[in-house]
Amino acid sequence: MTLPALTFGTSVKAHAADLKRRNKSAIMLWMGGGPSTIDIWDLKPGAATSGSFAPISTSGDLQICEHLPMMAQQMHHMAVIRSMSTREADHQRGRYYMHTGYVPDRNIQHPSYGSVVAHELTGTQTELEIPPFVTVGGGSVGPGFLGMAWAPFTVSSDGKVRNLDHKIDSDRLLQRMAALNLIESNFNRQNRGSAGKEHEKILQKTLTLMTSEQLNAFQVRQEPQAIQDTYGTNGFGRGCLLARRLVEAGVPFVEVDLGGWDNHANIFPTLETKLPMMDQAMSALVVDLEQRGLLQDTAIIWMGEFSRTPRINGNTGRDHWARSWSVVVGGGGMKGGVAIGETNHDGTRVETEPYTSQDVMASICQALGISLQTVFTSNNGRPMKIANGGKVIKELFS
Amino acid sequence: MNASPFYKMTQRAVVERAPLAFFVIGSWLWLFSIHSPVQAAQRPDDHPIPQVAAINQKIWQSWQDHKLTPSAVAKESEWCRRVYLDLIGRIPTIDELKIFEKDRQKDRKLNLVNTLLYNDGYTEEYARNWTTIWTNVLIGRNGGNENRSLTSRQGMQKYLRDSFARNKSYDQMVLELISAEGVNTPGMKNFNGAVNFLANKLTENATLATAQTTEIFLGMQVQCTQCHNHPFNEWKQAKFWEMNAFFRQTVALRRFKRDSRDIQFVELANQDFAGESGQAQEAELYYELRNGLLKVAYPVFVDGTAIGSSGYLRDINRRLELAQLVVSSPYMPQAIANRMWAHFLGYGFTKPVNDMGPHNTASHPELLVYLGQEFRSNSFDLKQLIQWIVLSKPYSLSSQMNRNNFQDDPELGEQPKFSHFYLRQMRAEELYESLLVATRAHKIQRSYQEQEETKNRWLRQFTIAFGTDEGDETTTFNGTIPQALMLFNGDLIERATSADEGGFLNSVATSKLTDAQKIQYLYRAGLARRPSGREIGAANQLLAARLGNTTAALQDVWWAILNSNEFILNH
């Protein structure tokens, strides 16, 4: 009598796949350290601040760096927001601000992008057994007042989840869980605060994860070699490929980290080796998502905590700079092929309406169909508008 | 039953304390009977150690001000577990728990604290714990683990371990860490482990050295003012660069291994600083204002003390001057008092502890100033400071809240009032050491260095670097799924729950104890309490499920205990 069971399983899977297609996701490519956007997306040939690189034409109505030839072919899918102007030029503060839309506050921990999106979109994805917010190769920013259940689940770029194998049979594991739950609930009845209860929730999620078939989504090495090669056989390439697999499996938010952009010295040789690697992985992701019909429902965000000074310093590097810089977005129904806003001739000032972290976040929420009227209540009872009340960047949706 | 001796013991303790309590109640009744006889019951406990009494008084005052009723005093076994965790970085063994419970003397709490602080048998564990904590503060969880790092983690730890084992005074440590010269790697000529604090922080004109020295030892955050005047911080950009000027004579010289890019060792040295325009008599630096103008800076301490502008070492050793200014400033003892308070109570007087100043009012400003002063006048003795805090009333309270203090929850953005103990998760290192001791794995003799390396390898699975030049990082040992997976299935837990002959569970299983006593033994070892009736029932069910195989059932029970919130949360 295996046949009915098999049929049942298949129909559930088909149903889940159907759901996934209707669901929105986002992939954030997090460029830790603060990449120099004046050398990547908004070049200033001829200006005193210009670096060593020349701009090239793209498939969209804008030019980008010559070291991104593959992305140049995909720019009709992407928009470069060139009038980003923020105030946080310290790594920790910038990371927090760009991830949450809020400046750090001693009294409140705000939830990061992934936690917000996972929290808002998971309601429609009840069959998801793996965590709804996955970070690949990085730490991201935590779930803040939304609670540990919405914390980023961190994996390395090869998708390896440590310590999954429980080594004892499932019956025994469940018997152990029964004994554990008794201690757990006893402690939680003693009015000692929320930490114990958060722990209990995480235990349940862990148990679900350990026994889930959806874990297969993490097996990035199971992709055909040809596809792995398209993305590039390096950490970031595999991370982007893993992101696609996770999105396909219904994970609403994946963050892929690429660090090493904190180029205070010798910036140009560093970028010359870094950009081709990023170019390959990022363009492969866009192409792959499009070919699978996922790009329309998957928003992509490329950004770091800030950018780098137009002025080149004494060590042929660039220092931290937040006043005028670029963020790249695409997919999720957002308009591609355009540069939004502009900086002045040497990149030191934004000439058009300045955009902020909040505005980018609001636009991503819009693209994902998350209502901007959403208001969270922080743990101290304060109302918290989603995306800190940022305004949608109109040019992305015109 | 087993509960009764414990009950009797607490009864007796109350009786023994009665005369003292009577006296104190009497005097406070007199003070408060007019206003509120109920509040009089919340008198601050007097204490023979004046600093403890002062802490109790000042904290009690803030309970009064905020109309909070403090929680009851924690069970003695809970308090004992807490003290072991916070002082030496692991939970107590059953034997240690028994010794404490058998001590019926009035000052048994003082006895325990003094044993852990001053008994030779605990020196190594005390030093190990504070070395771990301070290594993470000074060079981060990942410092020295990177390829071609300028930091020797081993060197840093050797310095700290020696310092804590000898109970070096804190001012001496600060002086040494800020002004250190020498080689970073143990075993090399001119080895001075203290150099590892700064060795990797001198790139980019020592901005990281400036930020972290100020943050760690003065409790002030200056890094945001590096790029612009921060609107919420009174610090001005000029202050950052004036502090930065103290580090400009310092260089980290690398010595490579033969025919390799691998670093053999790093030497931290001072040399003449010629200034940015080549005039060593007036060795200046320039920084850029937000409007693009350049400004000049010379070494000036945060309080405005200037030390002259010569960059010649024969005139001024700028880093040594800075070290002396830090040590004699009032900020230094307050910063350490705040940090130590946060270590033991879960929250400091400011949040975060390293961001003090007028823009961030302390929850108990008077107490903070007082502790700073007392710490200075008691020779910057860290063990004294620890003793005062650990013996204080707020540290003794239960983490169980009541109707009149549940609102005292710093998680809600309120300033802490310390009217109950705040739950917090064990650090990864504490879990590791606790499991070693609870399963007696520490009895397996290996060299100290081998043990530390094994632990370090294990710890690295939780550390994630953020990919910036500042080496900032985070940990996944933070109560999320990766941590839960490690505790469910990881090799550390597998070893701790192994039934191997000669191992912990095997020795419990084959002991003369009854099955019920064995279960109780495990609960005491892991949670410092006896199991409830239902927990014993659950254990019996496991015994049945394992078909009477006691060792296997004990494995299950021990696994459940180690995975529980009650185990991982310091409560």
Short mmCIF file of C-alpha atoms in Angstrom, two decimals, chain A residues 112 114-116 118-120 122-123 132-133 142-143 146-152 202 205:
data_model
loop_
_atom_site.label_atom_id
_atom_site.label_comp_id
_atom_site.label_asym_id
_atom_site.label_seq_id
_atom_site.Cartn_x
_atom_site.Cartn_y
_atom_site.Cartn_z
CA SER A 112 16.49 43.67 10.36
CA GLY A 114 15.19 39.62 6.81
CA SER A 115 13.29 39.40 10.09
CA VAL A 116 10.69 41.91 8.93
CA ALA A 118 10.15 36.77 7.02
CA HIS A 119 7.68 37.88 9.67
CA GLU A 120 5.36 39.47 7.12
CA THR A 122 5.71 33.62 6.40
CA GLY A 123 2.02 33.76 7.15
CA PRO A 132 12.37 31.89 6.79
CA PHE A 133 15.43 34.12 7.09
CA GLY A 142 19.20 40.34 14.52
CA PRO A 143 15.44 40.10 14.87
CA LEU A 146 10.29 40.48 16.88
CA GLY A 147 12.03 37.78 18.95
CA MET A 148 14.58 35.03 18.41
CA ALA A 149 12.17 33.01 16.29
CA TRP A 150 12.85 35.53 13.50
CA ALA A 151 16.62 35.54 13.92
CA PRO A 152 18.80 34.98 10.88
CA ILE A 202 13.71 27.70 19.19
CA LYS A 205 11.91 25.06 15.28
#
